[in-house]
Tab-separated table of C-alpha atoms in Angstrom:
chain	number	residue	atom	x	y	z
A	119	MET	CA	39.727	-13.429	49.527
A	120	LYS	CA	38.390	-10.678	47.274
A	121	PHE	CA	39.586	-10.596	43.681
A	122	PRO	CA	39.942	-7.392	41.667
A	123	SER	CA	37.383	-6.821	38.938
A	124	LEU	CA	38.422	-8.097	35.545
A	125	PRO	CA	38.121	-5.772	32.545
A	126	ARG	CA	34.584	-6.326	31.341
A	127	ILE	CA	34.539	-5.298	27.685
A	128	PRO	CA	37.729	-7.222	26.769
A	129	LEU	CA	36.291	-10.431	28.221
A	130	ALA	CA	33.069	-9.997	26.218
A	131	TRP	CA	35.102	-9.166	23.124
A	132	TYR	CA	37.448	-12.127	23.573
A	133	ASN	CA	34.469	-14.445	23.920
A	134	LEU	CA	33.041	-13.202	20.625
A	135	ARG	CA	36.386	-13.177	18.844
A	136	HIS	CA	37.265	-16.684	20.004
A	137	ASP	CA	35.236	-18.197	17.156
A	138	ARG	CA	35.510	-15.752	14.246
A	139	PRO	CA	33.296	-17.644	11.792
A	140	ARG	CA	30.546	-17.669	14.419
A	141	LEU	CA	31.109	-13.943	15.022
A	142	LEU	CA	30.769	-13.213	11.310
A	143	VAL	CA	27.548	-15.213	11.170
A	144	ALA	CA	26.206	-13.310	14.195
A	145	VAL	CA	27.092	-9.922	12.716
A	146	ALA	CA	25.545	-10.933	9.389
A	147	GLY	CA	22.373	-11.999	11.184
A	148	VAL	CA	22.097	-8.701	13.050
A	149	THR	CA	22.862	-6.792	9.843
A	150	PHE	CA	20.129	-8.669	8.024
A	151	ALA	CA	17.595	-7.906	10.766
A	152	VAL	CA	18.619	-4.226	10.816
A	153	LEU	CA	18.313	-4.011	7.041
A	154	LEU	CA	14.847	-5.571	7.123
A	155	MET	CA	13.705	-3.092	9.779
A	156	PHE	CA	15.074	-0.147	7.813
A	157	MET	CA	13.443	-1.303	4.580
A	158	ASN	CA	10.035	-1.958	6.128
A	159	LEU	CA	10.106	1.393	7.918
A	160	GLY	CA	11.281	3.015	4.686
A	161	PHE	CA	8.372	1.577	2.728
A	162	LEU	CA	5.993	2.560	5.520
A	163	GLY	CA	7.352	6.108	5.506
A	164	ALA	CA	7.097	6.264	1.714
A	165	LEU	CA	3.519	5.035	1.983
A	166	VAL	CA	2.596	7.901	4.306
A	167	SER	CA	4.543	10.465	2.303
A	168	THR	CA	3.140	9.585	-1.107
A	169	THR	CA	-0.430	9.399	0.149
A	170	THR	CA	-0.361	12.793	1.897
A	171	ASN	CA	2.249	14.891	0.069
A	172	PHE	CA	-0.332	16.440	-2.260
A	173	TYR	CA	-1.916	18.231	0.710
A	174	ASP	CA	1.267	20.292	0.956
A	175	GLU	CA	0.470	21.575	-2.541
A	176	PHE	CA	-3.171	22.404	-1.755
A	177	ASN	CA	-3.755	26.072	-0.963
A	178	GLY	CA	-6.183	25.458	1.873
A	179	ASP	CA	-6.206	25.879	5.648
A	180	ILE	CA	-9.361	23.842	6.251
A	181	PHE	CA	-10.822	20.990	4.194
A	182	LEU	CA	-14.373	19.757	3.740
A	183	ILE	CA	-14.880	16.111	2.871
A	184	SER	CA	-17.717	13.621	2.864
A	185	PRO	CA	-17.871	11.402	5.987
A	186	GLN	CA	-18.127	8.439	3.610
A	187	SER	CA	-14.686	9.183	2.150
A	188	LEU	CA	-11.807	7.019	3.281
A	189	GLU	CA	-8.970	8.887	1.547
A	190	ILE	CA	-8.440	11.199	-1.427
A	191	SER	CA	-8.474	8.537	-4.148
A	192	SER	CA	-11.787	7.093	-2.965
A	193	THR	CA	-13.662	10.232	-1.960
A	194	LYS	CA	-17.425	10.431	-2.119
A	195	ALA	CA	-18.937	13.621	-3.494
A	196	PHE	CA	-20.904	16.131	-1.438
A	197	PRO	CA	-23.048	19.119	-2.539
A	198	ARG	CA	-21.148	22.187	-3.685
A	199	GLU	CA	-23.703	24.202	-1.751
A	200	ARG	CA	-21.699	23.423	1.400
A	201	LEU	CA	-18.872	25.597	0.062
A	202	TYR	CA	-21.272	28.501	-0.404
A	203	GLN	CA	-22.438	28.071	3.178
A	204	ALA	CA	-18.854	27.906	4.427
A	205	ALA	CA	-17.971	31.115	2.584
A	206	GLY	CA	-20.313	33.041	4.901
A	207	ILE	CA	-18.481	32.009	8.079
A	208	GLU	CA	-16.414	34.716	9.778
A	209	GLY	CA	-12.692	34.276	9.085
A	210	VAL	CA	-13.175	32.524	5.726
A	211	ARG	CA	-11.593	34.354	2.808
A	212	GLN	CA	-12.395	31.933	-0.018
A	213	THR	CA	-13.799	28.468	-0.657
A	214	MET	CA	-12.768	26.356	-3.655
A	215	PRO	CA	-14.031	23.035	-5.027
A	216	LEU	CA	-11.727	20.228	-6.091
A	217	TYR	CA	-12.802	17.252	-8.197
A	218	ALA	CA	-11.008	13.906	-8.348
A	219	GLU	CA	-11.421	10.726	-10.349
A	220	TYR	CA	-9.491	7.944	-12.075
A	221	ALA	CA	-9.104	7.932	-15.862
A	222	LEU	CA	-7.569	5.473	-18.300
A	223	TRP	CA	-4.539	7.050	-19.963
A	224	LYS	CA	-3.447	5.616	-23.281
A	225	ASN	CA	0.268	5.221	-23.903
A	226	PRO	CA	0.667	6.610	-27.452
A	227	GLU	CA	3.624	4.313	-28.134
A	228	THR	CA	2.232	0.989	-26.930
A	229	SER	CA	-1.519	1.779	-27.142
A	230	LEU	CA	-1.898	0.263	-23.668
A	231	SER	CA	-4.166	2.039	-21.191
A	232	ARG	CA	-3.313	2.542	-17.533
A	233	ALA	CA	-5.234	4.129	-14.642
A	234	LEU	CA	-4.119	7.642	-13.801
A	235	PHE	CA	-5.522	9.908	-11.070
A	236	VAL	CA	-7.093	13.184	-12.152
A	237	TYR	CA	-7.503	16.408	-10.149
A	238	ALA	CA	-9.721	19.148	-11.538
A	239	PHE	CA	-10.432	22.713	-10.435
A	240	ASN	CA	-11.509	26.109	-11.681
A	241	PRO	CA	-8.330	27.677	-13.141
A	242	SER	CA	-9.344	31.048	-11.720
A	243	ASP	CA	-9.140	29.622	-8.171
A	244	PRO	CA	-5.708	29.397	-6.469
A	245	VAL	CA	-6.282	25.762	-5.496
A	246	PHE	CA	-2.681	24.611	-5.988
A	247	LEU	CA	0.553	26.126	-4.719
A	248	MET	CA	2.619	24.717	-7.576
A	249	PRO	CA	3.990	27.690	-9.557
A	250	GLU	CA	3.330	26.081	-12.956
A	251	LEU	CA	-0.416	26.270	-12.292
A	252	ASN	CA	-0.491	29.830	-10.985
A	253	THR	CA	0.865	31.704	-13.975
A	254	ALA	CA	-1.405	33.469	-16.471
A	255	GLU	CA	0.007	31.244	-19.197
A	256	GLY	CA	-0.721	28.097	-17.200
A	257	ARG	CA	-4.316	29.148	-16.498
A	258	ARG	CA	-4.925	29.901	-20.176
A	259	ALA	CA	-3.483	26.527	-21.152
A	260	LEU	CA	-5.789	24.697	-18.735
A	261	GLN	CA	-8.827	26.502	-20.121
A	262	GLN	CA	-8.243	25.048	-23.569
A	263	PRO	CA	-10.662	22.225	-24.433
A	264	ASN	CA	-9.310	18.680	-23.932
A	265	SER	CA	-6.100	19.840	-22.272
A	266	ALA	CA	-4.313	18.903	-19.048
A	267	PHE	CA	-1.085	19.203	-17.081
A	268	ILE	CA	0.738	15.946	-16.310
A	269	ASP	CA	2.974	15.051	-13.402
A	270	ARG	CA	6.645	14.812	-14.387
A	271	ARG	CA	7.020	12.041	-11.787
A	272	SER	CA	4.389	9.798	-13.363
A	273	ARG	CA	5.580	6.298	-14.171
A	274	PRO	CA	7.331	5.728	-17.542
A	275	GLU	CA	4.628	3.190	-18.399
A	276	PHE	CA	2.353	6.105	-19.288
A	277	GLY	CA	4.609	6.820	-22.245
A	278	PRO	CA	5.992	10.164	-23.458
A	279	GLN	CA	4.862	13.097	-21.330
A	280	THR	CA	6.199	16.042	-23.305
A	281	VAL	CA	4.245	19.265	-23.676
A	282	GLY	CA	2.201	19.237	-26.887
A	283	LEU	CA	1.762	15.450	-26.950
A	284	GLU	CA	-1.698	14.225	-27.968
A	285	THR	CA	-3.145	10.921	-26.780
A	286	GLU	CA	-6.376	9.605	-25.260
A	287	ALA	CA	-7.901	9.686	-21.782
A	288	ASP	CA	-11.015	7.587	-21.339
A	289	ARG	CA	-11.254	7.284	-25.152
A	290	ARG	CA	-11.262	11.052	-25.665
A	291	ARG	CA	-8.464	13.035	-27.250
A	292	ILE	CA	-6.323	15.003	-24.825
A	293	THR	CA	-3.295	17.290	-25.165
A	294	ILE	CA	-0.563	17.800	-22.584
A	295	VAL	CA	-0.167	21.569	-22.149
A	296	GLY	CA	2.089	21.655	-19.100
A	297	GLN	CA	3.919	19.733	-16.393
A	298	TYR	CA	4.340	19.875	-12.622
A	299	ASP	CA	5.987	17.879	-9.819
A	300	LEU	CA	3.780	16.001	-7.369
A	301	GLY	CA	4.102	12.192	-7.445
A	302	GLY	CA	1.413	9.547	-7.374
A	303	GLY	CA	2.622	7.018	-4.822
A	304	PHE	CA	0.740	3.915	-3.689
A	305	ALA	CA	-2.696	5.266	-4.619
A	306	ALA	CA	-1.747	6.035	-8.234
A	307	ASP	CA	1.242	5.695	-10.540
A	308	GLY	CA	0.706	9.164	-11.955
A	309	THR	CA	-1.525	12.228	-11.765
A	310	LEU	CA	-3.160	14.670	-14.141
A	311	ILE	CA	-4.594	18.130	-13.491
A	312	MET	CA	-7.277	19.667	-15.692
A	313	SER	CA	-9.922	22.381	-15.550
A	314	ASP	CA	-13.342	21.692	-14.110
A	315	GLN	CA	-14.914	22.191	-17.550
A	316	ASN	CA	-12.655	19.565	-19.095
A	317	PHE	CA	-13.383	17.312	-16.126
A	318	ARG	CA	-17.078	17.559	-16.954
A	319	ARG	CA	-16.327	16.567	-20.559
A	320	TYR	CA	-14.276	13.512	-19.658
A	321	PHE	CA	-16.471	12.295	-16.822
A	322	ASN	CA	-19.891	13.131	-18.180
A	323	PRO	CA	-22.545	12.874	-16.715
A	324	ARG	CA	-20.642	13.813	-13.531
A	325	PRO	CA	-22.109	17.234	-12.484
A	326	LEU	CA	-19.879	19.979	-11.111
A	327	ASP	CA	-22.261	20.636	-8.238
A	328	GLN	CA	-20.928	17.440	-6.618
A	329	VAL	CA	-17.513	18.114	-5.057
A	330	ASN	CA	-14.866	15.627	-3.882
A	331	LEU	CA	-12.913	18.000	-1.654
A	332	GLY	CA	-13.615	21.522	-0.472
A	333	LEU	CA	-10.721	23.876	0.238
A	334	VAL	CA	-11.250	26.732	2.678
A	335	LEU	CA	-8.741	29.576	2.660
A	336	LEU	CA	-8.759	31.683	5.815
A	337	GLU	CA	-8.264	35.390	6.349
A	338	PRO	CA	-4.797	36.343	7.602
A	339	GLY	CA	-4.670	35.927	11.369
A	340	ALA	CA	-7.856	33.836	11.571
A	341	ASP	CA	-7.742	30.989	14.081
A	342	ALA	CA	-8.173	27.701	12.225
A	343	GLN	CA	-9.657	25.844	15.191
A	344	ARG	CA	-12.252	28.542	15.849
A	345	VAL	CA	-13.282	28.653	12.187
A	346	LYS	CA	-13.400	24.849	12.123
A	347	ALA	CA	-15.722	24.841	15.149
A	348	ALA	CA	-17.975	27.402	13.473
A	349	LEU	CA	-18.081	25.333	10.279
A	350	GLN	CA	-18.950	22.185	12.191
A	351	ASP	CA	-21.746	24.056	13.949
A	352	GLN	CA	-23.216	25.542	10.756
A	353	LEU	CA	-22.788	22.794	8.170
A	354	PRO	CA	-24.956	19.647	7.906
A	355	ALA	CA	-23.699	16.187	8.754
A	356	ASP	CA	-22.996	15.321	5.113
A	357	VAL	CA	-19.549	16.956	5.388
A	358	GLU	CA	-16.698	16.664	7.860
A	359	VAL	CA	-14.323	19.516	8.656
A	360	TYR	CA	-10.547	19.112	9.094
A	361	THR	CA	-7.592	21.428	9.387
A	362	LYS	CA	-4.662	20.595	7.113
A	363	PRO	CA	-2.658	18.728	9.826
A	364	GLU	CA	-5.797	16.818	10.827
A	365	ILE	CA	-6.683	15.617	7.337
A	366	ILE	CA	-3.058	14.585	6.724
A	367	LEU	CA	-3.205	12.573	9.960
A	368	LYS	CA	-6.540	11.058	8.879
A	369	GLU	CA	-5.067	9.898	5.562
A	370	SER	CA	-1.945	8.534	7.270
A	371	GLN	CA	-3.965	6.557	9.794
A	372	PHE	CA	-6.132	5.109	7.050
A	373	TRP	CA	-3.165	3.759	5.085
A	374	ILE	CA	-1.256	2.545	8.132
A	375	GLN	CA	-4.058	1.153	10.279
A	376	THR	CA	-6.739	0.148	7.769
A	377	THR	CA	-5.071	-1.044	4.592
A	378	SER	CA	-3.208	-4.315	4.202
A	379	ILE	CA	-0.185	-2.388	2.899
A	380	GLY	CA	0.345	-0.582	6.193
A	381	PHE	CA	-0.233	-3.797	8.128
A	382	ILE	CA	2.300	-5.731	6.043
A	383	PHE	CA	5.066	-3.167	6.498
A	384	GLY	CA	4.333	-2.808	10.208
A	385	LEU	CA	4.338	-6.584	10.611
A	386	GLY	CA	7.605	-6.706	8.683
A	387	VAL	CA	9.286	-4.585	11.357
A	388	VAL	CA	8.013	-6.904	14.098
A	389	VAL	CA	9.116	-10.022	12.210
A	390	SER	CA	12.548	-8.519	11.588
A	391	PHE	CA	12.907	-7.815	15.309
A	392	VAL	CA	11.923	-11.385	16.199
A	393	VAL	CA	14.249	-12.892	13.582
A	394	GLY	CA	17.161	-10.825	14.858
A	395	THR	CA	16.393	-11.787	18.459
A	396	VAL	CA	16.377	-15.498	17.599
A	397	ILE	CA	19.643	-15.268	15.640
A	398	VAL	CA	21.484	-13.422	18.417
A	399	TYR	CA	20.051	-15.774	21.043
A	400	GLN	CA	21.348	-18.808	19.170
A	401	ILE	CA	24.813	-17.292	18.879
A	402	LEU	CA	25.015	-16.222	22.537
A	403	TYR	CA	23.565	-19.473	23.815
A	404	THR	CA	26.090	-21.485	21.821
A	405	ASP	CA	28.899	-19.236	23.025
A	406	ILE	CA	27.840	-19.678	26.654
A	407	ARG	CA	27.549	-23.438	26.204
A	408	ASP	CA	31.040	-23.654	24.713
A	409	HIS	CA	32.496	-21.508	27.520
A	410	LEU	CA	30.461	-22.964	30.336
A	411	ARG	CA	33.576	-24.337	32.086
A	412	GLU	CA	35.169	-20.875	32.032
A	413	TYR	CA	32.007	-19.264	33.428
A	414	ALA	CA	31.835	-21.942	36.117
A	415	THR	CA	35.482	-21.287	36.988
A	416	LEU	CA	34.776	-17.563	37.419
A	417	LYS	CA	31.924	-18.431	39.761
A	418	ALA	CA	34.121	-20.884	41.689
A	419	ILE	CA	36.807	-18.255	42.368
A	420	GLY	CA	34.325	-15.691	43.597
A	421	TYR	CA	32.804	-13.779	40.717
A	422	GLY	CA	29.081	-13.501	41.181
A	423	GLY	CA	26.215	-13.947	38.773
A	424	GLY	CA	26.037	-10.170	38.267
A	425	TYR	CA	29.447	-10.110	36.630
A	426	LEU	CA	28.562	-12.988	34.309
A	427	PHE	CA	25.279	-11.275	33.510
A	428	LYS	CA	27.059	-8.037	32.544
A	429	THR	CA	29.551	-9.924	30.394
A	430	VAL	CA	26.873	-11.601	28.311
A	431	ILE	CA	24.900	-8.364	27.967
A	432	GLN	CA	28.091	-6.636	26.781
A	433	GLU	CA	28.510	-9.322	24.130
A	434	ALA	CA	24.963	-8.625	22.989
A	435	ILE	CA	25.584	-4.857	22.809
A	436	LEU	CA	28.808	-5.410	20.846
A	437	LEU	CA	26.905	-7.557	18.355
A	438	ALA	CA	24.284	-4.822	18.065
A	439	LEU	CA	26.904	-2.182	17.280
A	440	MET	CA	28.787	-4.366	14.799
A	441	GLY	CA	25.607	-5.337	12.961
A	442	TYR	CA	23.924	-1.939	12.990
A	443	VAL	CA	26.571	0.005	11.073
A	444	PRO	CA	26.692	-2.215	7.945
A	445	GLY	CA	22.892	-2.563	8.104
A	446	LEU	CA	22.541	1.227	8.012
A	447	ALA	CA	25.010	1.500	5.132
A	448	LEU	CA	23.182	-1.140	3.082
A	449	ALA	CA	19.822	0.502	3.806
A	450	LEU	CA	21.084	3.866	2.541
A	451	GLY	CA	22.170	2.213	-0.695
A	452	LEU	CA	18.862	0.395	-1.160
A	453	TYR	CA	16.907	3.572	-0.383
A	454	GLU	CA	18.730	5.331	-3.183
A	455	LEU	CA	18.212	2.370	-5.510
A	456	ALA	CA	14.459	2.280	-4.804
A	457	TYR	CA	14.136	6.022	-5.329
A	458	ASN	CA	15.913	5.899	-8.682
A	459	ALA	CA	14.133	2.734	-9.853
A	460	THR	CA	10.728	4.355	-9.284
A	461	SER	CA	11.718	7.720	-10.792
A	462	GLY	CA	11.192	9.416	-7.459
A	463	THR	CA	7.609	8.215	-6.980
A	464	LEU	CA	8.740	6.146	-3.980
A	465	PRO	CA	10.489	8.678	-1.705
A	466	MET	CA	12.666	6.358	0.352
A	467	GLN	CA	14.491	8.864	2.511
A	468	MET	CA	16.504	8.210	5.652
A	469	THR	CA	15.462	10.355	8.594
A	470	LEU	CA	17.209	11.032	11.892
A	471	PHE	CA	14.224	9.618	13.773
A	472	ARG	CA	14.431	6.363	11.798
A	473	VAL	CA	18.195	6.080	12.375
A	474	VAL	CA	17.751	6.485	16.133
A	475	PHE	CA	14.626	4.322	16.296
A	476	VAL	CA	16.206	1.362	14.488
A	477	PHE	CA	19.352	1.709	16.595
A	478	MET	CA	17.222	1.469	19.752
A	479	LEU	CA	15.371	-1.531	18.313
A	480	THR	CA	18.692	-3.210	17.479
A	481	VAL	CA	20.107	-2.687	20.967
A	482	SER	CA	16.830	-3.874	22.518
A	483	MET	CA	16.794	-6.910	20.216
A	484	CYS	CA	20.303	-7.980	21.182
A	485	ALA	CA	19.844	-7.129	24.862
A	486	LEU	CA	16.677	-9.254	24.962
A	487	SER	CA	18.603	-12.146	23.428
A	488	GLY	CA	21.274	-11.705	26.056
A	489	LEU	CA	18.728	-11.694	28.866
A	490	ILE	CA	17.223	-14.952	27.605
A	491	SER	CA	20.523	-16.733	27.058
A	492	VAL	CA	22.435	-15.528	30.156
A	493	ARG	CA	20.448	-17.722	32.503
A	494	LYS	CA	22.550	-20.761	31.619
A	495	ALA	CA	25.771	-18.995	32.628
A	496	VAL	CA	24.382	-17.467	35.827
A	497	THR	CA	22.846	-20.713	37.065
A	498	ALA	CA	25.864	-22.876	36.163
A	499	ASP	CA	26.988	-24.959	39.192
A	500	PRO	CA	30.786	-25.440	39.212
A	501	ALA	CA	30.411	-28.751	41.047
A	502	GLU	CA	28.174	-30.126	38.324
A	503	VAL	CA	30.140	-28.673	35.422
A	504	PHE	CA	33.435	-30.244	36.581
A	505	ALA	CA	31.900	-33.471	37.873
């Protein structure tokens, strides 16, 4: 005798709803795992963003960097002569040097010093795209001795950052003559931009013929890959050549794959997935154990293992949906809290890719738990259960 199919989702739902405290614990466990995945991915995304966002403000199509450099805050200098050689390549409109170094910035209120990252360039070169640095007034201000622009998004620990403020950088007097928006991120809590002549004063005996980063601006319509190939062919091995997307990718890979920070956040996602899988498995296994007689009865009256398998998987999917939504809501709130607490230096922003990716991880996590736990229901022998 063939029995009609029972409604599948209601049976899965009734099984979950049968013990409401257990259901709440299961949903809380999934929510916790989802929140952990969102936060670790958020920190990982902020890591990449804050360590590469400055390239968006560099007015260059191709970049020259020493092969010994790992990333922008630890660059090794190379001869400025390489920029002169690059300027003669067909398709190159202009080459510009950029200098970079850490300096100790003195908080004028607390007299405490804190490391701040310094960029320096020739004010007559259009190195930066930030409008504050490209006005005639801004260029004149940078050319003043012992002057600099400071990032508005630098940490409050650096003290007041108003225009006209005088303090010390590496035990030398300095005056803030302007501000801009960039952000320091994981590599630095704040940034400063000054002229190359002031850079030489503060970092003496650092010569200006040793460059940290070379910016190459191309002629309109020039093919970046062709110019890059020509540069690689003409320049010595003491410099490497990257297009803007390539050097951004290089920096991202360094922070994600090489540093302990990237490893920790990546591992956090994996651990969150495993924790969620274990929690859901425990809940489903206990539910199956408590309803083993009912599952055995269904098998005894003709329902096959496939139906029981689908029922348990549906329970897992329902748990995924019920835990994902509050996890997403909590993550959005914590993202906003982290952004405000760090004055925007930690750009925790929710993206569509992250929403979809975590949803897929959540469904996979719960489905995997269901696959592991369903075996007990499918293999249940009615004769043994009711013996």
